[in-house]
Tab-separated table of C-alpha atoms in Angstrom:
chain	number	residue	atom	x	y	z
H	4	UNK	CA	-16.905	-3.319	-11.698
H	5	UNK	CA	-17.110	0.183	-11.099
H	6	UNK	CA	-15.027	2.581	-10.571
H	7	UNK	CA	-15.838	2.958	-6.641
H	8	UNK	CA	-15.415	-0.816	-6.490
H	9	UNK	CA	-11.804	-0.786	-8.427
H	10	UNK	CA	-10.393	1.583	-5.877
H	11	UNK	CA	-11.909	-0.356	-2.792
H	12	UNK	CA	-10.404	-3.641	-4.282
H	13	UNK	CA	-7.154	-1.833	-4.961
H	14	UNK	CA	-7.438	-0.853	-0.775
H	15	UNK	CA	-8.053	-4.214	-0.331
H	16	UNK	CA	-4.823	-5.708	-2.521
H	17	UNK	CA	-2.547	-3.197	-0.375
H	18	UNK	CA	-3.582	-4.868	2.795
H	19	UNK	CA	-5.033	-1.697	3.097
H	20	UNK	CA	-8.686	-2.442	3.942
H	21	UNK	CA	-9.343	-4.898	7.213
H	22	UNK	CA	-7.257	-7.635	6.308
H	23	UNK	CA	-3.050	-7.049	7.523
H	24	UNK	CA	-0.291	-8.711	6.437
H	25	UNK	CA	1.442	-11.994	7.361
H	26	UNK	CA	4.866	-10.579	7.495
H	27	UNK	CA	6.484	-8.012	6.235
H	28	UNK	CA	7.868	-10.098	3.312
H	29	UNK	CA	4.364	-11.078	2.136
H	30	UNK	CA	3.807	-7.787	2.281
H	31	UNK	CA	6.369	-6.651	0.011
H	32	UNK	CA	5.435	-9.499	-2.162
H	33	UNK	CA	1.482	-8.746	-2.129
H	34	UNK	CA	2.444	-5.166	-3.381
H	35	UNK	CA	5.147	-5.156	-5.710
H	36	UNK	CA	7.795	-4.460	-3.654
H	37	UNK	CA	8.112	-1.608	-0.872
H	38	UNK	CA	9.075	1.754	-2.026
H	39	UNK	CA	12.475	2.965	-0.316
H	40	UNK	CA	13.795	5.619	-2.289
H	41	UNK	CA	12.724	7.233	1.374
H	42	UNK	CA	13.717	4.924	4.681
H	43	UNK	CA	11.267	6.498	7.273
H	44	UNK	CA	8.628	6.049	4.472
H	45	UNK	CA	9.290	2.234	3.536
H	46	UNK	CA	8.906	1.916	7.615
H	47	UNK	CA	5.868	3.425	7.532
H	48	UNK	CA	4.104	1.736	4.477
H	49	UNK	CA	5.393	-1.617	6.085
H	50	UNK	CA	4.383	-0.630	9.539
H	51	UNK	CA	0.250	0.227	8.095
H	52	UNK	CA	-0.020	-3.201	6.176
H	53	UNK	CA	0.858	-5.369	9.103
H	54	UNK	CA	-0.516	-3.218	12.040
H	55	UNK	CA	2.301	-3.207	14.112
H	56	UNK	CA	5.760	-2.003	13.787
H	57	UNK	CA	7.821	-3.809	11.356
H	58	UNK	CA	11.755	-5.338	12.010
H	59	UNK	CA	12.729	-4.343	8.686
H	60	UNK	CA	16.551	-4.507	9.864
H	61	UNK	CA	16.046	-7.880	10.569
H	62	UNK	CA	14.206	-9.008	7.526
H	63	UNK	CA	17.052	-7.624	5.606
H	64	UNK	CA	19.937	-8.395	7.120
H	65	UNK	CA	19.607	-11.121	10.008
H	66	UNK	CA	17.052	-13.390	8.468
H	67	UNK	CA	17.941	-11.922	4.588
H	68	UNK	CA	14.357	-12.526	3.537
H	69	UNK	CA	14.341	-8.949	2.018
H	70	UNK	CA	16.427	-7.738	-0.638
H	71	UNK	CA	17.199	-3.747	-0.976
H	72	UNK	CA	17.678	-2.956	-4.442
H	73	UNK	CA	17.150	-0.640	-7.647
H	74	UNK	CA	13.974	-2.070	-9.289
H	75	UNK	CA	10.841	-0.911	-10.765
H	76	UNK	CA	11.563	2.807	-12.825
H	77	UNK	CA	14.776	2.325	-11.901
H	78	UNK	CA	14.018	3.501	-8.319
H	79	UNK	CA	14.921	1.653	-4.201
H	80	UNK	CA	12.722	-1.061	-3.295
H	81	UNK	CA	11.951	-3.746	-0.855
H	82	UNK	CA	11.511	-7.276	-2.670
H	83	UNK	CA	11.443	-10.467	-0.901
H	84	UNK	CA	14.755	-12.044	-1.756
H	85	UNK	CA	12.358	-15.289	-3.154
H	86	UNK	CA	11.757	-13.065	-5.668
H	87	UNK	CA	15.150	-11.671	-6.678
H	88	UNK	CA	15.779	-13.987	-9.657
H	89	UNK	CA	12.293	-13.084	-11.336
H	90	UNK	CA	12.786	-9.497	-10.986
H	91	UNK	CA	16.578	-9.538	-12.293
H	92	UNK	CA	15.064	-11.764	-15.210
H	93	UNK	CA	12.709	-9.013	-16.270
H	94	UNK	CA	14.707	-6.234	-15.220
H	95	UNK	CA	17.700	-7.473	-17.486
H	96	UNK	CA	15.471	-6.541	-21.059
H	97	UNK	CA	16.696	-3.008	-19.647
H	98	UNK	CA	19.157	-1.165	-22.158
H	99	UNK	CA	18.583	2.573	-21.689
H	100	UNK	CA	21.500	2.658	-18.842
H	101	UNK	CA	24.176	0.983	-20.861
H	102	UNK	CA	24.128	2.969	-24.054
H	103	UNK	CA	23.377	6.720	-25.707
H	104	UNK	CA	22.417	9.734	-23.891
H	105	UNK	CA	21.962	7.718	-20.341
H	106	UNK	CA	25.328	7.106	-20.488
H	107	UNK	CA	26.391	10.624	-22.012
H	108	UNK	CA	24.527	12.336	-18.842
H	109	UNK	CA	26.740	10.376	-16.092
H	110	UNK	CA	29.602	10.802	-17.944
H	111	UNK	CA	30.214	7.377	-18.869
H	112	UNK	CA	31.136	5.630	-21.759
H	113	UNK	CA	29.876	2.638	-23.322
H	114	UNK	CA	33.039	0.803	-23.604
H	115	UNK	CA	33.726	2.103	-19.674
H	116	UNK	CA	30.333	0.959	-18.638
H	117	UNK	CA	30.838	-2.403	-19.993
H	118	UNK	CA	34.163	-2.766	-18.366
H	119	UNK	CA	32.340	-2.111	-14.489
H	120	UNK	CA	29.856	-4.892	-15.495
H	121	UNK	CA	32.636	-7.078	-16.222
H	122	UNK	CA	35.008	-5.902	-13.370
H	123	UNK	CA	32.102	-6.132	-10.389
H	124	UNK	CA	31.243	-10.042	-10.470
H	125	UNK	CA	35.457	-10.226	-9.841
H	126	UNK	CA	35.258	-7.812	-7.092
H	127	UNK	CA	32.179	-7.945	-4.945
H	128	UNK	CA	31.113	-10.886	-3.420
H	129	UNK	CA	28.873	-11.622	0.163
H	130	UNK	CA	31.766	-9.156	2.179
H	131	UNK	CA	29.832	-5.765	1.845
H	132	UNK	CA	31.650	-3.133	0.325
H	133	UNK	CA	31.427	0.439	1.174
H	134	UNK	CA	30.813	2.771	-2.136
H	135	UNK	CA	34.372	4.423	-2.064
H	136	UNK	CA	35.832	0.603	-1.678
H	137	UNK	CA	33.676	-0.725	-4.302
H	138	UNK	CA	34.711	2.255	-6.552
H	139	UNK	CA	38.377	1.530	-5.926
H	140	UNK	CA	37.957	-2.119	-6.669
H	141	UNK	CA	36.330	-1.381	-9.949
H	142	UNK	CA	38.859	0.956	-10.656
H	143	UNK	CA	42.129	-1.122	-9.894
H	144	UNK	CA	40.358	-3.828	-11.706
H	145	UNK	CA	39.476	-1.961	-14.964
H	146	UNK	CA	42.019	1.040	-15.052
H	147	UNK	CA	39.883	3.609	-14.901
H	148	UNK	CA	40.514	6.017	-12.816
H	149	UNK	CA	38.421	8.849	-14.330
H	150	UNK	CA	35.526	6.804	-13.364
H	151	UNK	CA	35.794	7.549	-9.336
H	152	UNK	CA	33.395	10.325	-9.604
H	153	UNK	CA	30.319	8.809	-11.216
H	154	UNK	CA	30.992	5.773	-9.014
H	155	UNK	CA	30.253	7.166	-5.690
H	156	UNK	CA	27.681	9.784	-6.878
H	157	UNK	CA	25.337	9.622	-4.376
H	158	UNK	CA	22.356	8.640	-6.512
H	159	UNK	CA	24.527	5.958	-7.338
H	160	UNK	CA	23.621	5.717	-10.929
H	161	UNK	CA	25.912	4.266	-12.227
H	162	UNK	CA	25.502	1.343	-9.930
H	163	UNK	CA	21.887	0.761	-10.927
H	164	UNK	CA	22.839	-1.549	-14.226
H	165	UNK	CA	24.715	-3.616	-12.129
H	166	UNK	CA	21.172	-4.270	-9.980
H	167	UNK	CA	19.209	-4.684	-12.934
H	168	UNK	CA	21.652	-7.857	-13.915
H	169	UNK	CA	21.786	-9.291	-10.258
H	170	UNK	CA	25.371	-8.381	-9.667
H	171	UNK	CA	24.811	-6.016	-6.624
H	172	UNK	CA	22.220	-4.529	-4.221
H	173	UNK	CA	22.251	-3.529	-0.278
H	174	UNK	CA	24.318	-4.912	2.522
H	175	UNK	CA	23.942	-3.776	6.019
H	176	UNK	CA	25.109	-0.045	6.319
H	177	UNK	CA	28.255	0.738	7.936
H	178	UNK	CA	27.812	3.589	10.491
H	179	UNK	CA	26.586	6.506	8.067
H	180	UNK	CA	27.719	4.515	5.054
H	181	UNK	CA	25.775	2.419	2.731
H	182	UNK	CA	27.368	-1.095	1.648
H	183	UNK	CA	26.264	-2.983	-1.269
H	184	UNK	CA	27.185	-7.112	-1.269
H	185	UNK	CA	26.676	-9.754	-4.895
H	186	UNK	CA	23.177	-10.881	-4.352
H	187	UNK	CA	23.997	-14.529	-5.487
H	188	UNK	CA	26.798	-14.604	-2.426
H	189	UNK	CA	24.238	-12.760	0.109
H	190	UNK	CA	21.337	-14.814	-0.578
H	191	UNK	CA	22.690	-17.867	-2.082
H	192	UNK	CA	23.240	-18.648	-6.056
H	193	UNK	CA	19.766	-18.977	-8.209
H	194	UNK	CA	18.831	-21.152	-11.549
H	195	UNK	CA	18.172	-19.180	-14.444
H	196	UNK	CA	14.780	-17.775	-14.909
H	197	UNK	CA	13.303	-17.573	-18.376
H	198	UNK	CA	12.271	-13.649	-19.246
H	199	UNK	CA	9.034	-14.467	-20.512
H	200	UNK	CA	7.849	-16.037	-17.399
H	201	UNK	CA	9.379	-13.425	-14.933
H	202	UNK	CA	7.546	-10.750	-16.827
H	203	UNK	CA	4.460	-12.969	-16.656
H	204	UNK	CA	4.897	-13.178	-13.056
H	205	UNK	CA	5.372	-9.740	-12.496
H	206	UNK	CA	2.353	-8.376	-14.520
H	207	UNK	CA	0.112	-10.828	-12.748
H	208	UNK	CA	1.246	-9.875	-9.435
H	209	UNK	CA	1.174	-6.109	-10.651
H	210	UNK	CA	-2.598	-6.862	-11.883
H	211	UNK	CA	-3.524	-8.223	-8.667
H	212	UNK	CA	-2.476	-5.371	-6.728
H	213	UNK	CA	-2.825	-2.469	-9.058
H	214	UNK	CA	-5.492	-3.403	-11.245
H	215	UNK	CA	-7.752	-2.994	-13.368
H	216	UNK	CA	-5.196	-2.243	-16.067
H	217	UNK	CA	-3.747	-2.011	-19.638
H	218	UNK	CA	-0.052	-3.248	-20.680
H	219	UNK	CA	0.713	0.506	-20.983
H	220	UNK	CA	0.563	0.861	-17.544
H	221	UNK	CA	1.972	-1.615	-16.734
H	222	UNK	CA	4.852	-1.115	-18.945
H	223	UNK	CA	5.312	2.292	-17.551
H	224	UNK	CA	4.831	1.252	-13.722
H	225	UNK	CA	7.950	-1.100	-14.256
H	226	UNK	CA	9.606	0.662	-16.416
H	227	UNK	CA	9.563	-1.924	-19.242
H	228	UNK	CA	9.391	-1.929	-23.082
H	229	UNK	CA	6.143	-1.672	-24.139
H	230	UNK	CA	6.069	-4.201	-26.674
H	231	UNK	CA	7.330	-6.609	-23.372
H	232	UNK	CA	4.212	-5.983	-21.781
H	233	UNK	CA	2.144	-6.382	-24.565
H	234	UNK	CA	3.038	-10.223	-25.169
H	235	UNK	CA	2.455	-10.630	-21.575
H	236	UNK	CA	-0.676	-9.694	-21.626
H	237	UNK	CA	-1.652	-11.756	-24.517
H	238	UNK	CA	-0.042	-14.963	-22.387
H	239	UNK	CA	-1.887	-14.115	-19.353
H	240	UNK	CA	-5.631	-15.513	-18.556
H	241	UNK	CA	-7.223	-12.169	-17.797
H	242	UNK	CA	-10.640	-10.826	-17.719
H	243	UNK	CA	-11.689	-6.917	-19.254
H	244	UNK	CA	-12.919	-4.162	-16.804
H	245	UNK	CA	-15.233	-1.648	-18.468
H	246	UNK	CA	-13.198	1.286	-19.311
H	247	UNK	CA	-10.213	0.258	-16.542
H	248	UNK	CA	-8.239	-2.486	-18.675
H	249	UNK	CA	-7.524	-5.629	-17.018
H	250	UNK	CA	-7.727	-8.235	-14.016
H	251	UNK	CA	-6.498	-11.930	-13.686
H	252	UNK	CA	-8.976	-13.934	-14.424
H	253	UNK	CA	-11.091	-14.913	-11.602
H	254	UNK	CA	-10.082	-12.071	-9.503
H	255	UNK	CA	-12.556	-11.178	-6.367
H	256	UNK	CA	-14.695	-8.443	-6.350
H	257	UNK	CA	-14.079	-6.062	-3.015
H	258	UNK	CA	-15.884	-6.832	-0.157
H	259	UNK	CA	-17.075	-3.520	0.602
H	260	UNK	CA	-15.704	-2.025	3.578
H	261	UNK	CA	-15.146	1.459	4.357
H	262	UNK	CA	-11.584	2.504	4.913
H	263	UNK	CA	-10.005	6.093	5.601
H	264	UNK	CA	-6.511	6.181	6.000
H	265	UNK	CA	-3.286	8.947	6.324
H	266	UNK	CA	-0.922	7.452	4.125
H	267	UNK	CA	2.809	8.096	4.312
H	268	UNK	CA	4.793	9.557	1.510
H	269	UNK	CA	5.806	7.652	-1.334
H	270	UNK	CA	3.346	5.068	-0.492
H	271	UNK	CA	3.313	2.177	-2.932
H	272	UNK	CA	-0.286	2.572	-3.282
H	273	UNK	CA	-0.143	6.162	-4.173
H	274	UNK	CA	3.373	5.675	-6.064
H	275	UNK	CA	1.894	2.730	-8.471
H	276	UNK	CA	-0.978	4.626	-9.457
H	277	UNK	CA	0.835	7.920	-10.481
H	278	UNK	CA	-0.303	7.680	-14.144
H	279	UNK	CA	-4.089	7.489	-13.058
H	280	UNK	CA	-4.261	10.342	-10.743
H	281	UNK	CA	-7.189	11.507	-12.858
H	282	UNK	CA	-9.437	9.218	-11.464
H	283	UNK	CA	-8.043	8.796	-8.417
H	284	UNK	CA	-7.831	11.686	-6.870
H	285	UNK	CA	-10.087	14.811	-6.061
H	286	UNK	CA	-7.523	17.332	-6.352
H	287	UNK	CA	-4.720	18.960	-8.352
H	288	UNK	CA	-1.887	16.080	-9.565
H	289	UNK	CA	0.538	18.606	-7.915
H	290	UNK	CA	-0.523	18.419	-4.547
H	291	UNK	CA	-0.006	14.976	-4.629
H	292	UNK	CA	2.710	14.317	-7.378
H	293	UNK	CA	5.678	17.735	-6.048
H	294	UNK	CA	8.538	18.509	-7.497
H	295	UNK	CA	12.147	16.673	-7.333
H	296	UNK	CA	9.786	13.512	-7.167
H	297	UNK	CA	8.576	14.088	-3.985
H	298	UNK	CA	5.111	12.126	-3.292
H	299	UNK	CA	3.256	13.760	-0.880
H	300	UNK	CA	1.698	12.349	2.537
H	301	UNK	CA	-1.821	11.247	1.095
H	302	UNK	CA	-5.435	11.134	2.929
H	303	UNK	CA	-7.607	8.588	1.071
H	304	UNK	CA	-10.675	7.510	1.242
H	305	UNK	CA	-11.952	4.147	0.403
H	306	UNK	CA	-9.351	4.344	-2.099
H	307	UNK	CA	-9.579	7.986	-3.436
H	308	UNK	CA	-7.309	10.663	-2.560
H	309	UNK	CA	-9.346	13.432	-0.910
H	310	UNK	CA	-5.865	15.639	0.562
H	311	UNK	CA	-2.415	15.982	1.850
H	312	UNK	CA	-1.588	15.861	5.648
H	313	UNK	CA	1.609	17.085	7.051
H	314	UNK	CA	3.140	16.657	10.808
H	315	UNK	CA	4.686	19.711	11.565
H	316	UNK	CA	5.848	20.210	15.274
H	317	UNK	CA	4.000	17.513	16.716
H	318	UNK	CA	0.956	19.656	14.973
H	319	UNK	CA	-0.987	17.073	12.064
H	320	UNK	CA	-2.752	19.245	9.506
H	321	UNK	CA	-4.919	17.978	7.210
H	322	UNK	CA	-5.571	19.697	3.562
H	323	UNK	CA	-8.870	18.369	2.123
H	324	UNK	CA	-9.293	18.734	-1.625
H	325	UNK	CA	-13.033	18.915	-0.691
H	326	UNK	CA	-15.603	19.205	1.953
H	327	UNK	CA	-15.064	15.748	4.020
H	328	UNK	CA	-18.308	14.216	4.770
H	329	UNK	CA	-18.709	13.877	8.489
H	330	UNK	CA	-18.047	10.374	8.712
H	331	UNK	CA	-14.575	10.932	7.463
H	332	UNK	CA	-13.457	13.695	9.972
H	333	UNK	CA	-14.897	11.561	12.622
H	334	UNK	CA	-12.645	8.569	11.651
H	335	UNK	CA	-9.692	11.465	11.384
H	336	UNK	CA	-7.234	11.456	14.719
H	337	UNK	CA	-9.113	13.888	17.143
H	338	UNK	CA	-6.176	16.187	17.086
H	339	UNK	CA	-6.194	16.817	13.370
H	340	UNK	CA	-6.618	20.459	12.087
H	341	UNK	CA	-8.583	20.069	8.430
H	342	UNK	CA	-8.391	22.491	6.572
């Protein structure tokens, strides 16, 4: 498989190419969850995989067959709440937020973060909790008043620990407000899930969608220890790509259609493949990849990232990295300026 072929089939994975998705929780599973750091973004990248607008409201918080959480590199995501348990199984080989500089940097201690993980299970259950209540529950619980600031931080950092264990994630906001609810009382309680076979689990559904590739990127995509990834890989039945790591084994080859398609920002295509921007894009990694994290608005073609776009005004401007063949502006929307 080339590389022309690994980027079509990577189209194709993303429900990307002619085939849409079932629902929008298939299509959070089929990806690896639905990035969300950005709301109007997660609507979007939703709303392009199934072809029609998507209820995420209802998904996650009439039907609660979504889950909004803190997941892969530590960042918001839409999961389907199915997989919750495998995804808290992995996540929990995390340490980096509970001890050493992490902890130094949000002015926490360990003893103090240790105390919240202990306090929250006590405090939050399925009625959702506002930030500033949750953070004056912690702190009647554990003592610690000093710890008011660092719990309603926006960012809500200090929160993300208690995500990675299964403890907390999104309830329905409250006006402006964000709420957060114990995703066992939410969604119902869970067995036990053996790490080994969540991380399994994960890296074959990563492969699927993101492949061809190595444990390294794989390790870095989720944010796990490297040496994790590694045994999974030597578990998993996969089969080598030429010079692009791995697939699972019997994986189908693309089927060849053309696609060209104005992706939104911090689209999970464009977001999982940050490490490989290389080979996957004709232009400068800063156009795409900005600063403060921002991931730009992507045109790609047939997988490859040939510019930006921005909607300014009503006014859609498109920034090619390179002359588009004629084909491609044809299939752009008439009123697009390329430039």
């Amino acid at each position: 498989m080339n590389l022309d072929e690994v980027l079509r089939r990577r189209i194709e994975r993303h429900l990307l190419g002619s085939e849409r998705g079932a629902g929008v929780v298939q299509v959070a599973g089929r990806i690896g969850g639905i990035h969300a750091q950005v709301a109007s973004s997660a609507q979007a990248a939703a709303d392009l995989r199934l072809g029609e607008p998507a209820d995420l409201e209802k998904a996650l918080w009439s039907d609660r067959t979504l889950v909004r959480t803190w997941a892969a590199r530590g960042t918001l995501h839409l999961l389907p709440a199915a997989d919750l348990p495998f995804w808290v199984a992995a996540m929990s080989t995390r340490t980096r937020e509970t001890t050493g500089s992490w902890l130094r940097y949000h002015g926490v201690t360990e003893a103090q973060m240790a105390d919240i993980i202990a306090a929250v299970p006590d405090v939050l259950g399925g009625e959702p909790m506002t930030r500033e209540e949750l953070a004056g529950a912690v702190i009647a619980a554990t003592g610690h008043e000093e710890l008011r600031g660092p719990l309603i931080q926006g960012f809500g950092a200090i929160l993300k620990p208690l995500a990675f264990r299964g403890l907390l994630c999104s309830g329905p906001p409250r006006g402006r407000n964000v709420t957060f609810v114990a995703p066992r009382a939410w969604f119902g309680d869970w067995e036990p899930v053996e790490v080994e076979d969540a991380i399994d689990r994960l890296a074959t559904a990563y492969l699927d969608a993101y492949g061809p590739a190595d444990s390294a990127e794989f390790a870095r995509w989720f944010d796990l220890k490297p040496a994790l990834a590694r045994k999974a890989f030597a578990r998993l039945d996969l089969e080598p790509v030429d010079g692009h790591g791995f697939l699972p084994a019997g994986a189908e080859r693309p089927a060849g259609g053309e696609s060209v398609l104005l992706l939104p920002a911090f689209d999970p295509y464009v977001v999982g493949s940050l490490r490989r921007l290389d080979v996957m894009s004709s232009g400068p990694r800063s156009a795409v990849s900005r600063p403060q994290g921002w991931i730009s608005p992507t045109l790609v073609v047939n997988g490859r990232i040939e510019g930006v776009w921005e909607e300014k005004d009503g006014a859609l401007t498109v920034t090619a990295f390179r002359t588009l063949p004629a084909a491609v502006r044809r299939a752009l929307p008439r009123e697009a300026a390329i430039i």
